[in-house]
Each structure stands twice: as C-alpha cells, then as structure tokens.
Amino acid sequence: MDDIIKVSGLSFKYDSIDVLKNISFNLKVGDYVGLVGYNGSGKSTLIKVILGLLKPYSGNIILFGKPQEKFNLWNKIGYMPQNISLLNPVFPATVEEVISLGLLSAKKFPKIITNADKKIIDGALDYLGIADLKKQLIGNLSGGQQQKIFLARALITKPELLILDEPSNALDSTSREQFYMILDELNKKNKTSIILITHDVGQIGKYASKLMYLEQSILFYGSFLDFCNSDKMSKLFGTDSQHIICHQHD
Ligand code: ADP
C-alpha cells in the first residue's frame, strides 16, 4: 500500500461559500509536499478536512487504506497547527506536559504517562536541542521556542505522516534552517511523509520533493521539475512567479 492519503472529489463550504472545490490527489509513502497558495486559498481548511477536524461537503478521504472516519489517525499522523501564537500567555502547562499530550492523544486507555514515556519525551527534547526548556511554562517562551515544542509534540509518536501548517513563521533564520534540516532528516532517514503548508515559496523547492498549488481547487500537483518545465504553469503564474519558485531548487 503506497498511498497514505487518497482524496477524491472533495469539496468544502463555510456556510454556503465554496472554500474547496473538487479536490483529488494521492500522497505516497515518503512524499514531501510543499502546499502553497495565496492567503485564504483553502490550505488550512484542506488539512483540517483531511484530519477530520472539519466535515467535507462532499468527497471521499482514505487514510492508510481506511476510510478517514474509521481511522484512528493520531497513531500515524503528527499535526502541528498554525495558530500557536494564539496560545494564552498564562497557559499553565510546562513544556514537558505539552509534549506529553502528543503521546496521550495516540494512546488507548489507560491514558497515563509512564517512565518509558518520560524517556521518550527527554529524547525528543534532546533531538530538538531544547532539553533545557523542559520545566518552563510554555507561555513564557518565544514564538520560535514554542514552535519547536509543538514540533516535538507532533513528532513524539514517530508518525508516518507529519503535517505542518506554516511552521517557519515564528522562527528566525537559523532556527528555520535547523527546522528544515530536522524535517529533511525525518523524510530521508525514516521515510516520514510530510505535508508542509508554507508562504516560503522561494525556499520550499530546496526541501520538498513535490509542490501542490491550491486556489480552492488544485492548480498544480507534481514534482518541482514538472512545475518548472510546464508551459501551462508559466502561462498561469507568469514566468516571474514560476521563476521565484524554481530558481532555488537544485
Ligand atoms: P489558507 O490556509 O490558504 O490561508 P484558509 O483555509 O484558512 O486559507 O481559509 C480559506 C477560506 O475560508 C478563506 O476565505 C477564509 O476566510 C475562510 N474561512 C476560514 N475559516 C473560516 C471560518 N471559521 N468560518 C468562515 N470562513 C472561514
């Protein structure tokens, strides 16, 4: 089974307003997809519908070979949402507690953190170079530090698919580079599949292997090479925009 996501004929509306129209695509094991599109083009909504956080208007979603509604996706999918900055600054949880939520959500009963789990949490903190933050309150950390904590929470169950919504927003350039290197390693060494929603169209080609361009419907889905060589895409976006996406990709 190579396809871990199979979406067909998917539509979504907020009230009666079309947000996603007739979306169909497959994502294969090991794919690293950069999901791009202007603000409001439906990227976050698409992810939320795939994850079952929003109900589609029509269409079909198969995850790891099973209909989405019958699938306990938190065992296999790690999700880092966009609006970390909306976190209540006095939210009274420590870094350790926030990361342990990632483990708890994937557990059946009893939902408790064991000593073995604590070691896994320490391992994740070490891996991301943030062991010293373990006992800190999450609300006291910088945006970039919080982003790493939420990445740790998404990674903690060793998911087969990692979905990240605009992760580089809160990061300075060094942290951003580190962040992308971690994703690269997970993708190459562990074959973790990745969907990365990003505004960073000039950089994404350095990291991702595929591009999905969304504007309510999918305007393009395929390899960067195909995107860059496509006359249809040059006509659609203009050669300048196409060049911005393509010129950093080696
Ligand atoms: P993107 O992630 O590409 O910026 P979104 O998926 O967040 O786009 O939004 C897609 C469209 O849905 C936008 O027009 C946005 O205004 C609208 N939208 C998003 N969330 C809601 C909501 N909770 N209620 C109504 N409309 C929404």
PDB file of C-alpha atoms and ligand atoms in Angstrom:
ATOM      1  CA  MET A   1       0.000   0.000   0.000  1.00  0.00           C
ATOM      2  CA  ASP A   2       1.862   3.018  -1.300  1.00  0.00           C
ATOM      3  CA  ASP A   3      -0.837   5.672  -0.971  1.00  0.00           C
ATOM      4  CA  ILE A   4      -1.208   7.005   2.513  1.00  0.00           C
ATOM      5  CA  ILE A   5      -3.723   9.670   1.526  1.00  0.00           C
ATOM      6  CA  LYS A   6      -6.274   9.264  -1.246  1.00  0.00           C
ATOM      7  CA  VAL A   7      -8.644  12.158  -1.679  1.00  0.00           C
ATOM      8  CA  SER A   8     -11.284  12.203  -4.395  1.00  0.00           C
ATOM      9  CA  GLY A   9     -13.884  14.764  -5.377  1.00  0.00           C
ATOM     10  CA  LEU A  10     -13.533  16.631  -2.088  1.00  0.00           C
ATOM     11  CA  SER A  11     -15.474  19.855  -1.570  1.00  0.00           C
ATOM     12  CA  PHE A  12     -15.949  22.038   1.471  1.00  0.00           C
ATOM     13  CA  LYS A  13     -18.086  25.094   2.196  1.00  0.00           C
ATOM     14  CA  TYR A  14     -18.227  27.518   5.098  1.00  0.00           C
ATOM     15  CA  ASP A  15     -21.969  28.228   5.214  1.00  0.00           C
ATOM     16  CA  SER A  16     -22.729  28.407   1.514  1.00  0.00           C
ATOM     17  CA  ILE A  17     -19.338  29.762   0.446  1.00  0.00           C
ATOM     18  CA  ASP A  18     -17.152  27.394  -1.550  1.00  0.00           C
ATOM     19  CA  VAL A  19     -13.717  27.018   0.028  1.00  0.00           C
ATOM     20  CA  LEU A  20     -12.532  23.758  -1.549  1.00  0.00           C
ATOM     21  CA  LYS A  21     -13.764  22.541  -4.919  1.00  0.00           C
ATOM     22  CA  ASN A  22     -13.390  19.068  -6.343  1.00  0.00           C
ATOM     23  CA  ILE A  23     -10.009  18.207  -4.808  1.00  0.00           C
ATOM     24  CA  SER A  24      -8.469  14.886  -5.814  1.00  0.00           C
ATOM     25  CA  PHE A  25      -4.912  13.745  -5.110  1.00  0.00           C
ATOM     26  CA  ASN A  26      -2.829  10.902  -3.710  1.00  0.00           C
ATOM     27  CA  LEU A  27       0.098  11.136  -1.349  1.00  0.00           C
ATOM     28  CA  LYS A  28       2.615   8.306  -1.333  1.00  0.00           C
ATOM     29  CA  VAL A  29       4.937   6.986   1.367  1.00  0.00           C
ATOM     30  CA  GLY A  30       7.976   9.248   1.570  1.00  0.00           C
ATOM     31  CA  ASP A  31       6.427  12.170  -0.339  1.00  0.00           C
ATOM     32  CA  TYR A  32       7.400  15.615   0.933  1.00  0.00           C
ATOM     33  CA  VAL A  33       4.809  18.047  -0.361  1.00  0.00           C
ATOM     34  CA  GLY A  34       5.042  21.823  -0.161  1.00  0.00           C
ATOM     35  CA  LEU A  35       1.466  23.149  -0.060  1.00  0.00           C
ATOM     36  CA  VAL A  36       1.311  26.724  -1.310  1.00  0.00           C
ATOM     37  CA  GLY A  37      -1.318  29.241  -2.403  1.00  0.00           C
ATOM     38  CA  TYR A  38      -2.319  32.782  -1.516  1.00  0.00           C
ATOM     39  CA  ASN A  39      -3.852  33.665   1.871  1.00  0.00           C
ATOM     40  CA  GLY A  40      -7.355  32.312   2.045  1.00  0.00           C
ATOM     41  CA  SER A  41      -6.846  29.794  -0.785  1.00  0.00           C
ATOM     42  CA  GLY A  42      -8.015  26.947   1.461  1.00  0.00           C
ATOM     43  CA  LYS A  43      -4.723  25.323   2.583  1.00  0.00           C
ATOM     44  CA  SER A  44      -5.505  25.111   6.309  1.00  0.00           C
ATOM     45  CA  THR A  45      -9.065  24.076   5.549  1.00  0.00           C
ATOM     46  CA  LEU A  46      -7.878  21.235   3.309  1.00  0.00           C
ATOM     47  CA  ILE A  47      -5.646  19.921   6.086  1.00  0.00           C
ATOM     48  CA  LYS A  48      -8.401  20.214   8.688  1.00  0.00           C
ATOM     49  CA  VAL A  49     -10.823  18.328   6.441  1.00  0.00           C
ATOM     50  CA  ILE A  50      -8.256  15.582   5.807  1.00  0.00           C
ATOM     51  CA  LEU A  51      -7.703  15.268   9.561  1.00  0.00           C
ATOM     52  CA  GLY A  52     -11.438  15.099  10.243  1.00  0.00           C
ATOM     53  CA  LEU A  53     -11.461  18.367  12.189  1.00  0.00           C
ATOM     54  CA  LEU A  54     -13.941  19.729   9.620  1.00  0.00           C
ATOM     55  CA  LYS A  55     -16.556  17.704   7.791  1.00  0.00           C
ATOM     56  CA  PRO A  56     -16.445  17.742   3.971  1.00  0.00           C
ATOM     57  CA  TYR A  57     -19.440  18.844   1.928  1.00  0.00           C
ATOM     58  CA  SER A  58     -18.759  16.010  -0.498  1.00  0.00           C
ATOM     59  CA  GLY A  59     -15.995  13.641  -1.488  1.00  0.00           C
ATOM     60  CA  ASN A  60     -14.028  10.758  -0.177  1.00  0.00           C
ATOM     61  CA  ILE A  61     -10.913  10.509   2.019  1.00  0.00           C
ATOM     62  CA  ILE A  62      -8.918   7.311   2.512  1.00  0.00           C
ATOM     63  CA  LEU A  63      -6.068   7.386   5.041  1.00  0.00           C
ATOM     64  CA  PHE A  64      -3.608   4.499   5.209  1.00  0.00           C
ATOM     65  CA  GLY A  65      -6.062   2.359   3.267  1.00  0.00           C
ATOM     66  CA  LYS A  66      -9.051   3.030   5.529  1.00  0.00           C
ATOM     67  CA  PRO A  67     -11.982   5.448   5.281  1.00  0.00           C
ATOM     68  CA  GLN A  68     -10.995   8.504   7.302  1.00  0.00           C
ATOM     69  CA  GLU A  69     -13.916   8.290   9.731  1.00  0.00           C
ATOM     70  CA  LYS A  70     -12.907   4.761  10.738  1.00  0.00           C
ATOM     71  CA  PHE A  71      -9.278   5.540  11.241  1.00  0.00           C
ATOM     72  CA  ASN A  72      -7.530   6.461  14.481  1.00  0.00           C
ATOM     73  CA  LEU A  73      -5.239   8.879  12.737  1.00  0.00           C
ATOM     74  CA  TRP A  74      -3.382  10.207  15.753  1.00  0.00           C
ATOM     75  CA  ASN A  75      -1.366   6.966  15.871  1.00  0.00           C
ATOM     76  CA  LYS A  76       0.119   7.627  12.477  1.00  0.00           C
ATOM     77  CA  ILE A  77      -0.226  11.330  11.858  1.00  0.00           C
ATOM     78  CA  GLY A  78       1.525  14.180  13.655  1.00  0.00           C
ATOM     79  CA  TYR A  79      -0.054  17.616  13.196  1.00  0.00           C
ATOM     80  CA  MET A  80       1.396  20.986  14.035  1.00  0.00           C
ATOM     81  CA  PRO A  81      -1.326  23.639  13.737  1.00  0.00           C
ATOM     82  CA  GLN A  82      -0.800  27.191  12.610  1.00  0.00           C
ATOM     83  CA  ASN A  83      -2.044  29.391  15.395  1.00  0.00           C
ATOM     84  CA  ILE A  84       0.461  28.648  18.111  1.00  0.00           C
ATOM     85  CA  SER A  85       0.811  32.391  18.691  1.00  0.00           C
ATOM     86  CA  LEU A  86      -2.795  32.472  19.895  1.00  0.00           C
ATOM     87  CA  LEU A  87      -1.708  30.425  22.873  1.00  0.00           C
ATOM     88  CA  ASN A  88      -2.801  32.033  26.110  1.00  0.00           C
ATOM     89  CA  PRO A  89       0.397  33.538  27.563  1.00  0.00           C
ATOM     90  CA  VAL A  90      -0.560  32.414  31.049  1.00  0.00           C
ATOM     91  CA  PHE A  91      -1.440  28.885  29.910  1.00  0.00           C
ATOM     92  CA  PRO A  92      -0.240  26.977  32.977  1.00  0.00           C
ATOM     93  CA  ALA A  93       1.424  23.980  31.300  1.00  0.00           C
ATOM     94  CA  THR A  94       5.116  23.148  31.181  1.00  0.00           C
ATOM     95  CA  VAL A  95       6.939  22.143  28.024  1.00  0.00           C
ATOM     96  CA  GLU A  96       7.066  18.551  29.261  1.00  0.00           C
ATOM     97  CA  GLU A  97       3.291  18.491  29.793  1.00  0.00           C
ATOM     98  CA  VAL A  98       2.502  19.952  26.372  1.00  0.00           C
ATOM     99  CA  ILE A  99       4.689  17.364  24.636  1.00  0.00           C
ATOM    100  CA  SER A 100       3.194  14.530  26.668  1.00  0.00           C
ATOM    101  CA  LEU A 101      -0.229  15.475  25.231  1.00  0.00           C
ATOM    102  CA  GLY A 102       1.080  14.216  21.889  1.00  0.00           C
ATOM    103  CA  LEU A 103       1.693  10.808  23.438  1.00  0.00           C
ATOM    104  CA  LEU A 104      -1.597  10.742  25.300  1.00  0.00           C
ATOM    105  CA  SER A 105      -3.673  11.527  22.242  1.00  0.00           C
ATOM    106  CA  ALA A 106      -2.294   8.425  20.487  1.00  0.00           C
ATOM    107  CA  LYS A 107      -2.878   6.118  23.486  1.00  0.00           C
ATOM    108  CA  LYS A 108      -5.822   3.926  24.216  1.00  0.00           C
ATOM    109  CA  PHE A 109      -6.811   3.515  27.865  1.00  0.00           C
ATOM    110  CA  PRO A 110      -5.179   3.813  30.304  1.00  0.00           C
ATOM    111  CA  LYS A 111      -4.113   7.285  29.188  1.00  0.00           C
ATOM    112  CA  ILE A 112      -1.158   7.737  31.514  1.00  0.00           C
ATOM    113  CA  ILE A 113       2.429   8.807  31.055  1.00  0.00           C
ATOM    114  CA  THR A 114       4.807   6.028  32.082  1.00  0.00           C
ATOM    115  CA  ASN A 115       8.511   6.283  32.955  1.00  0.00           C
ATOM    116  CA  ALA A 116       9.278   4.916  29.490  1.00  0.00           C
ATOM    117  CA  ASP A 117       7.203   7.770  28.016  1.00  0.00           C
ATOM    118  CA  LYS A 118       9.216  10.266  30.050  1.00  0.00           C
ATOM    119  CA  LYS A 119      12.397   8.925  28.458  1.00  0.00           C
ATOM    120  CA  ILE A 120      10.825   9.319  25.006  1.00  0.00           C
ATOM    121  CA  ILE A 121       9.950  12.936  25.848  1.00  0.00           C
ATOM    122  CA  ASP A 122      13.521  13.597  27.032  1.00  0.00           C
ATOM    123  CA  GLY A 123      14.787  12.040  23.789  1.00  0.00           C
ATOM    124  CA  ALA A 124      12.597  14.349  21.690  1.00  0.00           C
ATOM    125  CA  LEU A 125      13.720  17.410  23.666  1.00  0.00           C
ATOM    126  CA  ASP A 126      17.360  16.409  23.169  1.00  0.00           C
ATOM    127  CA  TYR A 127      16.805  15.768  19.475  1.00  0.00           C
ATOM    128  CA  LEU A 128      15.457  19.282  19.001  1.00  0.00           C
ATOM    129  CA  GLY A 129      18.146  20.828  21.241  1.00  0.00           C
ATOM    130  CA  ILE A 130      15.635  22.167  23.781  1.00  0.00           C
ATOM    131  CA  ALA A 131      16.278  19.912  26.805  1.00  0.00           C
ATOM    132  CA  ASP A 132      16.877  22.979  28.987  1.00  0.00           C
ATOM    133  CA  LEU A 133      13.287  24.175  28.425  1.00  0.00           C
ATOM    134  CA  LYS A 134      11.628  21.074  29.849  1.00  0.00           C
ATOM    135  CA  LYS A 135      10.287  22.588  33.078  1.00  0.00           C
ATOM    136  CA  GLN A 136       9.495  26.025  31.673  1.00  0.00           C
ATOM    137  CA  LEU A 137       5.954  27.293  31.261  1.00  0.00           C
ATOM    138  CA  ILE A 138       5.046  27.258  27.595  1.00  0.00           C
ATOM    139  CA  GLY A 139       3.569  30.756  27.773  1.00  0.00           C
ATOM    140  CA  ASN A 140       6.943  32.212  28.815  1.00  0.00           C
ATOM    141  CA  LEU A 141       8.764  31.031  25.700  1.00  0.00           C
ATOM    142  CA  SER A 142       9.486  32.888  22.473  1.00  0.00           C
ATOM    143  CA  GLY A 143       7.459  32.125  19.328  1.00  0.00           C
ATOM    144  CA  GLY A 144      10.362  30.134  17.869  1.00  0.00           C
ATOM    145  CA  GLN A 145      10.777  28.064  21.029  1.00  0.00           C
ATOM    146  CA  GLN A 146       7.044  27.371  21.170  1.00  0.00           C
ATOM    147  CA  GLN A 147       7.168  26.227  17.561  1.00  0.00           C
ATOM    148  CA  LYS A 148       9.834  23.654  18.452  1.00  0.00           C
ATOM    149  CA  ILE A 149       7.754  22.420  21.386  1.00  0.00           C
ATOM    150  CA  PHE A 150       4.781  21.886  19.089  1.00  0.00           C
ATOM    151  CA  LEU A 151       7.019  20.151  16.584  1.00  0.00           C
ATOM    152  CA  ALA A 152       8.209  17.877  19.413  1.00  0.00           C
ATOM    153  CA  ARG A 153       4.569  17.187  20.296  1.00  0.00           C
ATOM    154  CA  ALA A 154       3.827  16.280  16.662  1.00  0.00           C
ATOM    155  CA  LEU A 155       6.934  14.048  16.401  1.00  0.00           C
ATOM    156  CA  ILE A 156       6.673  12.252  19.689  1.00  0.00           C
ATOM    157  CA  THR A 157       4.669   9.281  18.406  1.00  0.00           C
ATOM    158  CA  LYS A 158       7.038   8.796  15.442  1.00  0.00           C
ATOM    159  CA  PRO A 159       4.217   9.471  12.981  1.00  0.00           C
ATOM    160  CA  GLU A 160       4.347   8.119   9.443  1.00  0.00           C
ATOM    161  CA  LEU A 161       2.878  11.376   8.180  1.00  0.00           C
ATOM    162  CA  LEU A 162       3.715  14.799   9.531  1.00  0.00           C
ATOM    163  CA  ILE A 163       1.504  17.781   8.669  1.00  0.00           C
ATOM    164  CA  LEU A 164       2.861  21.226   9.473  1.00  0.00           C
ATOM    165  CA  ASP A 165       0.918  24.445   8.994  1.00  0.00           C
ATOM    166  CA  GLU A 166       3.163  27.476   8.317  1.00  0.00           C
ATOM    167  CA  PRO A 167       5.891  26.344  10.688  1.00  0.00           C
ATOM    168  CA  SER A 168       8.593  28.819   9.773  1.00  0.00           C
ATOM    169  CA  ASN A 169       6.550  31.941  10.589  1.00  0.00           C
ATOM    170  CA  ALA A 170       7.790  32.382  14.143  1.00  0.00           C
ATOM    171  CA  LEU A 171      11.354  31.264  13.513  1.00  0.00           C
ATOM    172  CA  ASP A 172      14.488  33.338  12.977  1.00  0.00           C
ATOM    173  CA  SER A 173      16.607  32.304  10.007  1.00  0.00           C
ATOM    174  CA  THR A 174      18.954  29.993  11.965  1.00  0.00           C
ATOM    175  CA  SER A 175      16.097  28.189  13.699  1.00  0.00           C
ATOM    176  CA  ARG A 176      14.254  27.957  10.388  1.00  0.00           C
ATOM    177  CA  GLU A 177      17.250  26.303   8.754  1.00  0.00           C
ATOM    178  CA  GLN A 178      17.504  23.834  11.693  1.00  0.00           C
ATOM    179  CA  PHE A 179      13.801  23.189  11.473  1.00  0.00           C
ATOM    180  CA  TYR A 180      14.020  22.305   7.782  1.00  0.00           C
ATOM    181  CA  MET A 181      17.054  20.097   8.415  1.00  0.00           C
ATOM    182  CA  ILE A 182      15.135  18.108  11.029  1.00  0.00           C
ATOM    183  CA  LEU A 183      12.280  17.586   8.574  1.00  0.00           C
ATOM    184  CA  ASP A 184      14.729  16.602   5.861  1.00  0.00           C
ATOM    185  CA  GLU A 185      16.325  14.004   8.106  1.00  0.00           C
ATOM    186  CA  LEU A 186      12.940  12.557   9.129  1.00  0.00           C
ATOM    187  CA  ASN A 187      11.894  12.380   5.498  1.00  0.00           C
ATOM    188  CA  LYS A 188      15.117  10.822   4.200  1.00  0.00           C
ATOM    189  CA  LYS A 189      16.073   8.517   7.103  1.00  0.00           C
ATOM    190  CA  ASN A 190      12.691   7.484   8.496  1.00  0.00           C
ATOM    191  CA  LYS A 191      10.692   7.861   5.273  1.00  0.00           C
ATOM    192  CA  THR A 192       8.287  10.095   7.180  1.00  0.00           C
ATOM    193  CA  SER A 193       5.897  11.642   4.672  1.00  0.00           C
ATOM    194  CA  ILE A 194       5.446  15.372   5.077  1.00  0.00           C
ATOM    195  CA  ILE A 195       2.916  17.996   4.064  1.00  0.00           C
ATOM    196  CA  LEU A 196       4.266  21.439   4.745  1.00  0.00           C
ATOM    197  CA  ILE A 197       1.992  24.456   4.313  1.00  0.00           C
ATOM    198  CA  THR A 198       4.216  27.426   3.650  1.00  0.00           C
ATOM    199  CA  HIS A 199       4.406  31.005   2.424  1.00  0.00           C
ATOM    200  CA  ASP A 200       8.061  30.474   1.757  1.00  0.00           C
ATOM    201  CA  VAL A 201       7.621  29.826  -1.980  1.00  0.00           C
ATOM    202  CA  GLY A 202      11.172  30.903  -2.760  1.00  0.00           C
ATOM    203  CA  GLN A 203      12.644  28.274  -0.406  1.00  0.00           C
ATOM    204  CA  ILE A 204      10.279  25.357  -0.454  1.00  0.00           C
ATOM    205  CA  GLY A 205      11.829  23.852  -3.578  1.00  0.00           C
ATOM    206  CA  LYS A 206      15.064  23.353  -1.641  1.00  0.00           C
ATOM    207  CA  TYR A 207      13.324  20.998   0.744  1.00  0.00           C
ATOM    208  CA  ALA A 208      10.153  19.454  -0.623  1.00  0.00           C
ATOM    209  CA  SER A 209      10.009  16.958  -3.480  1.00  0.00           C
ATOM    210  CA  LYS A 210       6.529  17.877  -4.660  1.00  0.00           C
ATOM    211  CA  LEU A 211       4.502  21.025  -4.968  1.00  0.00           C
ATOM    212  CA  MET A 212       0.769  21.431  -4.520  1.00  0.00           C
ATOM    213  CA  TYR A 213      -0.623  24.782  -5.620  1.00  0.00           C
ATOM    214  CA  LEU A 214      -4.076  25.393  -4.223  1.00  0.00           C
ATOM    215  CA  GLU A 215      -6.616  28.007  -5.161  1.00  0.00           C
ATOM    216  CA  GLN A 216      -9.852  26.423  -3.932  1.00  0.00           C
ATOM    217  CA  SER A 217      -9.084  23.671  -6.408  1.00  0.00           C
ATOM    218  CA  ILE A 218      -5.663  22.180  -7.171  1.00  0.00           C
ATOM    219  CA  LEU A 219      -3.932  24.246  -9.854  1.00  0.00           C
ATOM    220  CA  PHE A 220      -0.846  22.061  -9.802  1.00  0.00           C
ATOM    221  CA  TYR A 221       0.301  18.901  -8.053  1.00  0.00           C
ATOM    222  CA  GLY A 222       3.513  17.191  -9.045  1.00  0.00           C
ATOM    223  CA  SER A 223       7.291  17.385  -8.888  1.00  0.00           C
ATOM    224  CA  PHE A 224       9.140  20.691  -8.883  1.00  0.00           C
ATOM    225  CA  LEU A 225      10.785  19.717 -12.122  1.00  0.00           C
ATOM    226  CA  ASP A 226       7.419  19.257 -13.801  1.00  0.00           C
ATOM    227  CA  PHE A 227       6.197  22.553 -12.367  1.00  0.00           C
ATOM    228  CA  CYS A 228       9.280  24.398 -13.575  1.00  0.00           C
ATOM    229  CA  ASN A 229       9.151  22.891 -17.056  1.00  0.00           C
ATOM    230  CA  SER A 230       5.435  23.400 -17.502  1.00  0.00           C
ATOM    231  CA  ASP A 231       4.356  25.926 -20.130  1.00  0.00           C
ATOM    232  CA  LYS A 232       0.869  25.736 -18.695  1.00  0.00           C
ATOM    233  CA  MET A 233       2.216  26.900 -15.309  1.00  0.00           C
ATOM    234  CA  SER A 234       4.243  29.692 -16.956  1.00  0.00           C
ATOM    235  CA  LYS A 235       1.050  30.914 -18.588  1.00  0.00           C
ATOM    236  CA  LEU A 236      -0.936  30.586 -15.389  1.00  0.00           C
ATOM    237  CA  PHE A 237       1.500  32.238 -12.979  1.00  0.00           C
ATOM    238  CA  GLY A 238       3.689  34.262 -15.314  1.00  0.00           C
ATOM    239  CA  THR A 239       7.337  33.329 -15.780  1.00  0.00           C
ATOM    240  CA  ASP A 240       8.454  35.604 -12.906  1.00  0.00           C
ATOM    241  CA  SER A 241       6.378  33.824 -10.260  1.00  0.00           C
ATOM    242  CA  GLN A 242       7.317  30.477 -11.703  1.00  0.00           C
ATOM    243  CA  HIS A 243      10.960  31.525 -11.532  1.00  0.00           C
ATOM    244  CA  ILE A 244      10.687  32.503  -7.845  1.00  0.00           C
ATOM    245  CA  ILE A 245       9.506  29.002  -7.015  1.00  0.00           C
ATOM    246  CA  CYS A 246      12.016  27.321  -9.308  1.00  0.00           C
ATOM    247  CA  HIS A 247      15.276  29.190  -9.140  1.00  0.00           C
ATOM    248  CA  GLN A 248      16.395  27.884  -5.727  1.00  0.00           C
ATOM    249  CA  HIS A 249      15.602  24.321  -6.449  1.00  0.00           C
ATOM    250  CA  ASP A 250      18.595  22.143  -7.215  1.00  0.00           C
TER     251      ASP A 250
HETATM  252  P1  ADP B   1      -5.320  29.485   3.866  1.00  0.00           P
HETATM  253  O1  ADP B   1      -4.897  28.452   4.888  1.00  0.00           O
HETATM  254  O2  ADP B   1      -4.941  29.119   2.465  1.00  0.00           O
HETATM  255  O3  ADP B   1      -4.872  30.883   4.203  1.00  0.00           O
HETATM  256  P2  ADP B   1      -7.968  29.005   4.925  1.00  0.00           P
HETATM  257  O4  ADP B   1      -8.207  27.537   4.706  1.00  0.00           O
HETATM  258  O5  ADP B   1      -7.578  29.451   6.291  1.00  0.00           O
HETATM  259  O6  ADP B   1      -6.914  29.517   3.841  1.00  0.00           O
HETATM  260  O7  ADP B   1      -9.269  29.790   4.521  1.00  0.00           O
HETATM  261  C1  ADP B   1      -9.977  29.527   3.319  1.00  0.00           C
HETATM  262  C2  ADP B   1     -11.215  30.411   3.239  1.00  0.00           C
HETATM  263  O8  ADP B   1     -12.123  30.039   4.258  1.00  0.00           O
HETATM  264  C3  ADP B   1     -10.931  31.902   3.445  1.00  0.00           C
HETATM  265  O9  ADP B   1     -11.759  32.616   2.561  1.00  0.00           O
HETATM  266  C4  ADP B   1     -11.328  32.134   4.867  1.00  0.00           C
HETATM  267  O10 ADP B   1     -11.774  33.464   5.041  1.00  0.00           O
HETATM  268  C5  ADP B   1     -12.465  31.154   5.053  1.00  0.00           C
HETATM  269  N1  ADP B   1     -12.569  30.687   6.446  1.00  0.00           N
HETATM  270  C6  ADP B   1     -11.581  30.157   7.189  1.00  0.00           C
HETATM  271  N2  ADP B   1     -12.035  29.815   8.414  1.00  0.00           N
HETATM  272  C7  ADP B   1     -13.341  30.150   8.448  1.00  0.00           C
HETATM  273  C8  ADP B   1     -14.382  30.049   9.426  1.00  0.00           C
HETATM  274  N3  ADP B   1     -14.144  29.508  10.609  1.00  0.00           N
HETATM  275  N4  ADP B   1     -15.616  30.491   9.092  1.00  0.00           N
HETATM  276  C9  ADP B   1     -15.872  31.018   7.863  1.00  0.00           C
HETATM  277  N5  ADP B   1     -14.948  31.143   6.893  1.00  0.00           N
HETATM  278  C10 ADP B   1     -13.692  30.718   7.163  1.00  0.00           C
END
